[in-house]
mmCIF file of N, CA and C in Angstrom:
data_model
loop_
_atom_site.group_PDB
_atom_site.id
_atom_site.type_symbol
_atom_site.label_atom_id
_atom_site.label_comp_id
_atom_site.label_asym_id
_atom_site.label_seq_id
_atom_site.Cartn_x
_atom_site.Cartn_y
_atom_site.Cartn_z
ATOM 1 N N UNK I 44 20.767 -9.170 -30.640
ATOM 2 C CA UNK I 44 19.716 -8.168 -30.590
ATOM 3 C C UNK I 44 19.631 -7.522 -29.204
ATOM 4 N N UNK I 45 20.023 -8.569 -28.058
ATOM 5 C CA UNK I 45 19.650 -7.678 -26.643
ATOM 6 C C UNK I 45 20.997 -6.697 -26.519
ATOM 7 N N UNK I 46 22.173 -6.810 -26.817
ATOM 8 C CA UNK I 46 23.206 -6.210 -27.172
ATOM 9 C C UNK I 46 23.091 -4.811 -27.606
ATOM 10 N N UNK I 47 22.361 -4.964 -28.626
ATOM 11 C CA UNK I 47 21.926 -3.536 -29.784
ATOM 12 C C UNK I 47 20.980 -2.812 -28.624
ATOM 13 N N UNK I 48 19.772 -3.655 -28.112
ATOM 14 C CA UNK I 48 18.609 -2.957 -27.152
ATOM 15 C C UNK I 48 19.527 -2.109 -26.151
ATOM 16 N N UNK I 49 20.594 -2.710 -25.936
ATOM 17 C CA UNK I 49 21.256 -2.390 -24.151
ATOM 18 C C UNK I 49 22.540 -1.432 -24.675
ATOM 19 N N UNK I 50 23.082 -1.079 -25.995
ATOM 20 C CA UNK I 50 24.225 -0.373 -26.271
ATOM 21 C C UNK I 50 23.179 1.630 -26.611
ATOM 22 N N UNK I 51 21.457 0.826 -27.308
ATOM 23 C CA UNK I 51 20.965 2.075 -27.467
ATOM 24 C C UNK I 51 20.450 2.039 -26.372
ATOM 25 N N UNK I 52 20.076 1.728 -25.264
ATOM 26 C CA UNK I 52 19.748 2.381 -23.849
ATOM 27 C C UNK I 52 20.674 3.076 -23.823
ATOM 28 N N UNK I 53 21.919 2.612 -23.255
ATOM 29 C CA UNK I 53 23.048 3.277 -22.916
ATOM 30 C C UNK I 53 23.205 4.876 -23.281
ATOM 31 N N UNK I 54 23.223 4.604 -24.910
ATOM 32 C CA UNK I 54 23.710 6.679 -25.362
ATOM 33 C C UNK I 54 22.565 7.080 -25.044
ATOM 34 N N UNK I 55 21.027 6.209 -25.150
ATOM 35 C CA UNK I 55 20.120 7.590 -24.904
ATOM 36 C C UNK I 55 20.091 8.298 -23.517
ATOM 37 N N UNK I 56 20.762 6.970 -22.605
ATOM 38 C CA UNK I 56 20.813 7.779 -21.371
ATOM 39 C C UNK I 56 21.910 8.963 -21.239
ATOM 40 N N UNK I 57 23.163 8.066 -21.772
ATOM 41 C CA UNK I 57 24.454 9.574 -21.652
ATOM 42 C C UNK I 57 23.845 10.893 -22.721
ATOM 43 N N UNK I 58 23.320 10.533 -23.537
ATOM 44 C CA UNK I 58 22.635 11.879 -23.976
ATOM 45 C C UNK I 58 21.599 12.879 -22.867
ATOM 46 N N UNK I 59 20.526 11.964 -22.373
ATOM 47 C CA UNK I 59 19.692 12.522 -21.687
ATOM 48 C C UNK I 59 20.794 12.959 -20.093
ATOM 49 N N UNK I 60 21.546 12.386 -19.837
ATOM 50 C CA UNK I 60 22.454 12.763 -18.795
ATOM 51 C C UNK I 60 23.214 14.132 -19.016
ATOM 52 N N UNK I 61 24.014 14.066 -20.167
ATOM 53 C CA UNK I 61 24.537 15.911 -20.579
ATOM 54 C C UNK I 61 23.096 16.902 -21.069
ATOM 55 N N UNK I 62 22.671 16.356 -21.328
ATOM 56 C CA UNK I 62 21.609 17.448 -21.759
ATOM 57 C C UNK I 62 20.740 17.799 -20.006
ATOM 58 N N UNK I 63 20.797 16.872 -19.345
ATOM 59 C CA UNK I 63 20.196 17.601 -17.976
ATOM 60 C C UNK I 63 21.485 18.322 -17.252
ATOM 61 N N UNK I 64 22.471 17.791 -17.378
ATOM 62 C CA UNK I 64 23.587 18.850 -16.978
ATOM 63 C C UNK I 64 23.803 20.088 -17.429
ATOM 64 N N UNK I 65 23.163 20.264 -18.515
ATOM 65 C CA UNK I 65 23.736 21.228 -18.756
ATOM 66 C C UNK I 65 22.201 22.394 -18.636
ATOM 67 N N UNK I 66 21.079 22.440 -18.094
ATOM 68 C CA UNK I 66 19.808 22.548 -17.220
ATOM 69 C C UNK I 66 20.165 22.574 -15.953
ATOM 70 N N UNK I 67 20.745 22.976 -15.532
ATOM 71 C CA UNK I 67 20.834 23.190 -14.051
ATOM 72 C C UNK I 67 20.036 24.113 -13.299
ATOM 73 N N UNK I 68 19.428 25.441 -13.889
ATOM 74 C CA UNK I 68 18.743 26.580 -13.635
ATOM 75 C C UNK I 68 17.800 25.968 -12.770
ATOM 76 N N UNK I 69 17.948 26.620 -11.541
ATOM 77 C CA UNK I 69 16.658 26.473 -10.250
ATOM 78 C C UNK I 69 15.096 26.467 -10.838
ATOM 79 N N UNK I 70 14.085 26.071 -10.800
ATOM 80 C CA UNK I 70 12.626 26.416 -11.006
ATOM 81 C C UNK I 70 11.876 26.169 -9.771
ATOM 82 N N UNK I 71 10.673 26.607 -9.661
ATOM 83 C CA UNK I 71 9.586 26.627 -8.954
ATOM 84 C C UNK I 71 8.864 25.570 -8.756
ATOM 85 N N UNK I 72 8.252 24.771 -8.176
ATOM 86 C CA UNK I 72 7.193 23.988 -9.086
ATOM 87 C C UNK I 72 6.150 23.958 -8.175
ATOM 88 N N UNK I 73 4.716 24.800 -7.927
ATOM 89 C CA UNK I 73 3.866 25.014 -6.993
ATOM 90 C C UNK I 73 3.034 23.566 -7.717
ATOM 91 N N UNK I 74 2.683 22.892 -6.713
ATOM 92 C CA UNK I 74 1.580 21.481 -6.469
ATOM 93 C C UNK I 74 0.750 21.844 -6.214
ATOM 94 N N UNK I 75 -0.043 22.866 -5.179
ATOM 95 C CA UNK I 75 -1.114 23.149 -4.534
ATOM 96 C C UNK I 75 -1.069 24.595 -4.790
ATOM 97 N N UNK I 76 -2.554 25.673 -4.235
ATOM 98 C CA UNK I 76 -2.194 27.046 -4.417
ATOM 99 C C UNK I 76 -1.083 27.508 -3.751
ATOM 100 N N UNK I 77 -1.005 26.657 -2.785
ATOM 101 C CA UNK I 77 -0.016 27.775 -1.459
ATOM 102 C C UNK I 77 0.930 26.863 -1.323
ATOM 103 N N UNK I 78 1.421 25.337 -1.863
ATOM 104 C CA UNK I 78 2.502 24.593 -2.048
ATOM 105 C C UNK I 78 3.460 24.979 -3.076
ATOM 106 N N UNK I 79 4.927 25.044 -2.986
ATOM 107 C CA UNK I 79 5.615 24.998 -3.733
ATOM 108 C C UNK I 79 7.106 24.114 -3.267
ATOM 109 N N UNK I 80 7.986 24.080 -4.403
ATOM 110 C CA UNK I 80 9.156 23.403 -3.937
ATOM 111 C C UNK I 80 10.710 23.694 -5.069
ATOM 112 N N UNK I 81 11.691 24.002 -5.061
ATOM 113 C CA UNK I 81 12.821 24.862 -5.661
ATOM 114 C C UNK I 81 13.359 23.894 -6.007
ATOM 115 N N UNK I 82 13.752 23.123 -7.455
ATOM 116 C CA UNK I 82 14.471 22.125 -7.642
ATOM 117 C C UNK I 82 14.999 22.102 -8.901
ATOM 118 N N UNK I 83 16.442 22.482 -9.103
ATOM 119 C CA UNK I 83 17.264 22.250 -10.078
ATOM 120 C C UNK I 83 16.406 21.848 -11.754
ATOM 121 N N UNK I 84 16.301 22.761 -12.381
ATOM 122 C CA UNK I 84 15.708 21.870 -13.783
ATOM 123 C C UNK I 84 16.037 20.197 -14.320
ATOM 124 N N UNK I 85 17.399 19.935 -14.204
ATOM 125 C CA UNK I 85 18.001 18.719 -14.516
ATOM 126 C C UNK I 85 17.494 17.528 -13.506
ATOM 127 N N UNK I 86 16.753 17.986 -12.287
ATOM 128 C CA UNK I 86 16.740 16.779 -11.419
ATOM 129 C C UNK I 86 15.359 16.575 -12.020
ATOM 130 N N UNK I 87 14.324 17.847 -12.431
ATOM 131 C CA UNK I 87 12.889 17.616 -12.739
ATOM 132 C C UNK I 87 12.753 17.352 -13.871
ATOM 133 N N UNK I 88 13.815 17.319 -14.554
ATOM 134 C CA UNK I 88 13.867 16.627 -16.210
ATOM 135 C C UNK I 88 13.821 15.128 -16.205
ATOM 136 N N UNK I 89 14.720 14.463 -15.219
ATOM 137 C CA UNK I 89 15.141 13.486 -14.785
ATOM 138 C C UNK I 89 13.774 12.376 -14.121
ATOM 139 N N UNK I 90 13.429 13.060 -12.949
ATOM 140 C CA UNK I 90 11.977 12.688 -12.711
ATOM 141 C C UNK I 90 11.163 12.186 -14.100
ATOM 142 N N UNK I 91 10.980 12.932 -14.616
ATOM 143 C CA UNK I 91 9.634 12.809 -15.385
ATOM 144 C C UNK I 91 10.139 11.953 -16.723
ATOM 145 N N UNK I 92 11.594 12.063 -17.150
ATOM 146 C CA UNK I 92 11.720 10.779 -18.186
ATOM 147 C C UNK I 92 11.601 9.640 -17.422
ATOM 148 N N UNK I 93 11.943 9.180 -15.917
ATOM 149 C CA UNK I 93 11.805 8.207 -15.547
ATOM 150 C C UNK I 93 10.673 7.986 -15.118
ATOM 151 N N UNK I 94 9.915 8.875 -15.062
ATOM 152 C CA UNK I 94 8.354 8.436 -14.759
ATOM 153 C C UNK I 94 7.641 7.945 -16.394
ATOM 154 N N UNK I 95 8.096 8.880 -17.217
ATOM 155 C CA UNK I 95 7.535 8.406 -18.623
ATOM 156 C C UNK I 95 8.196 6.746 -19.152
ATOM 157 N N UNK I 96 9.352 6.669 -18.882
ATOM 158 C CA UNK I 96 9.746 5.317 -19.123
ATOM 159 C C UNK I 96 9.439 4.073 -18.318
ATOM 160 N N UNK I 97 8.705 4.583 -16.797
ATOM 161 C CA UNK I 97 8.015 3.308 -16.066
ATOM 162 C C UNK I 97 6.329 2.953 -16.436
ATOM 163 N N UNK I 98 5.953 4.407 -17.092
ATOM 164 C CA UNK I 98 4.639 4.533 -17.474
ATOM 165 C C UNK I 98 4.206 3.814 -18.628
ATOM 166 N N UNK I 99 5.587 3.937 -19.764
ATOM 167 C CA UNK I 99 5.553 3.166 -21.271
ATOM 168 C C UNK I 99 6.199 1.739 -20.299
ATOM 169 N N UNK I 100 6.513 1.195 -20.318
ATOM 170 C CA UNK I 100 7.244 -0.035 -19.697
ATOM 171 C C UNK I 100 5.222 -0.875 -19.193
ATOM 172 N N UNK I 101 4.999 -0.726 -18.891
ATOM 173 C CA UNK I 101 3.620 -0.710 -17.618
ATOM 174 C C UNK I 101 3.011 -1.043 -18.981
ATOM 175 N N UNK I 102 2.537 0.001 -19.877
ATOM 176 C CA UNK I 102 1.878 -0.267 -20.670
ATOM 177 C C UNK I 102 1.549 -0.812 -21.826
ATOM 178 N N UNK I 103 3.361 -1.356 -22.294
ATOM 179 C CA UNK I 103 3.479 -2.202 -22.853
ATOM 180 C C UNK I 103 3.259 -3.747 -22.802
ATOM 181 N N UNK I 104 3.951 -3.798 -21.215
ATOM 182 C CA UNK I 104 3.351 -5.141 -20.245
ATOM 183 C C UNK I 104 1.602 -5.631 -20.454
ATOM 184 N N UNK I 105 1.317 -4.475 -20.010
ATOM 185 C CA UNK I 105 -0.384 -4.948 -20.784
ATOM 186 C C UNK I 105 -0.992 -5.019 -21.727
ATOM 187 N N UNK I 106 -0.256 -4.490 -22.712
ATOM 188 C CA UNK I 106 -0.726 -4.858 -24.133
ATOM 189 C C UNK I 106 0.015 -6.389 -24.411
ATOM 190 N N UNK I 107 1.133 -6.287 -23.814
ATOM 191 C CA UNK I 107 1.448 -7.855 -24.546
ATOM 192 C C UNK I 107 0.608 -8.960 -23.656
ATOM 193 N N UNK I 108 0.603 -8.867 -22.424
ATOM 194 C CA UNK I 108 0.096 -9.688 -21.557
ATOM 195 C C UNK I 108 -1.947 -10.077 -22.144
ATOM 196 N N UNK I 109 -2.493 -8.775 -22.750
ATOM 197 C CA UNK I 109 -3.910 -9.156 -23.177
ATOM 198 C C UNK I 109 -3.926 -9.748 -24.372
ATOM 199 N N UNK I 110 -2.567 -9.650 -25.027
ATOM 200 C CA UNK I 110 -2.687 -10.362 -26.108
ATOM 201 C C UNK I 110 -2.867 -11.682 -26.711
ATOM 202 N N UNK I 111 -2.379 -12.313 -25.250
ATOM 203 C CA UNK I 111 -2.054 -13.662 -25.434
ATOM 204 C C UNK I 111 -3.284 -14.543 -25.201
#
């Protein structure tokens, strides 16, 4: 079973890996009114699945952990 867990990590990442390659287009991304910062679409795609996958990870931890 950890086999199966760790072979589907794997493609979802080489999936999510060509699909940000192929996003390369520059964007904007203003933080503040008068802050901004120029960063490749694929790197800010990248960011934020790995922020969503430390965020689900976190919150799974505490649901199993109150369970017990």
């Amino acid at each position: 079973m950890n086999l199966v867990a760790w072979l589907f990590r794997i493609v979802v990442f080489v999936i999510f890996v060509v699909f940000a390659s192929q996003n390369s287009q520059p964007i904007m991304l203003q933080y503040t009114i008068d802050q901004s910062i120029e960063l490749p679409l694929s790197v800010v795609l990248l960011i934020f699945f790995t922020l969503g996958a430390l965020i689900s990870m976190i919150f799974i931890r505490c649901q199993c952990s109150s369970s017990d």
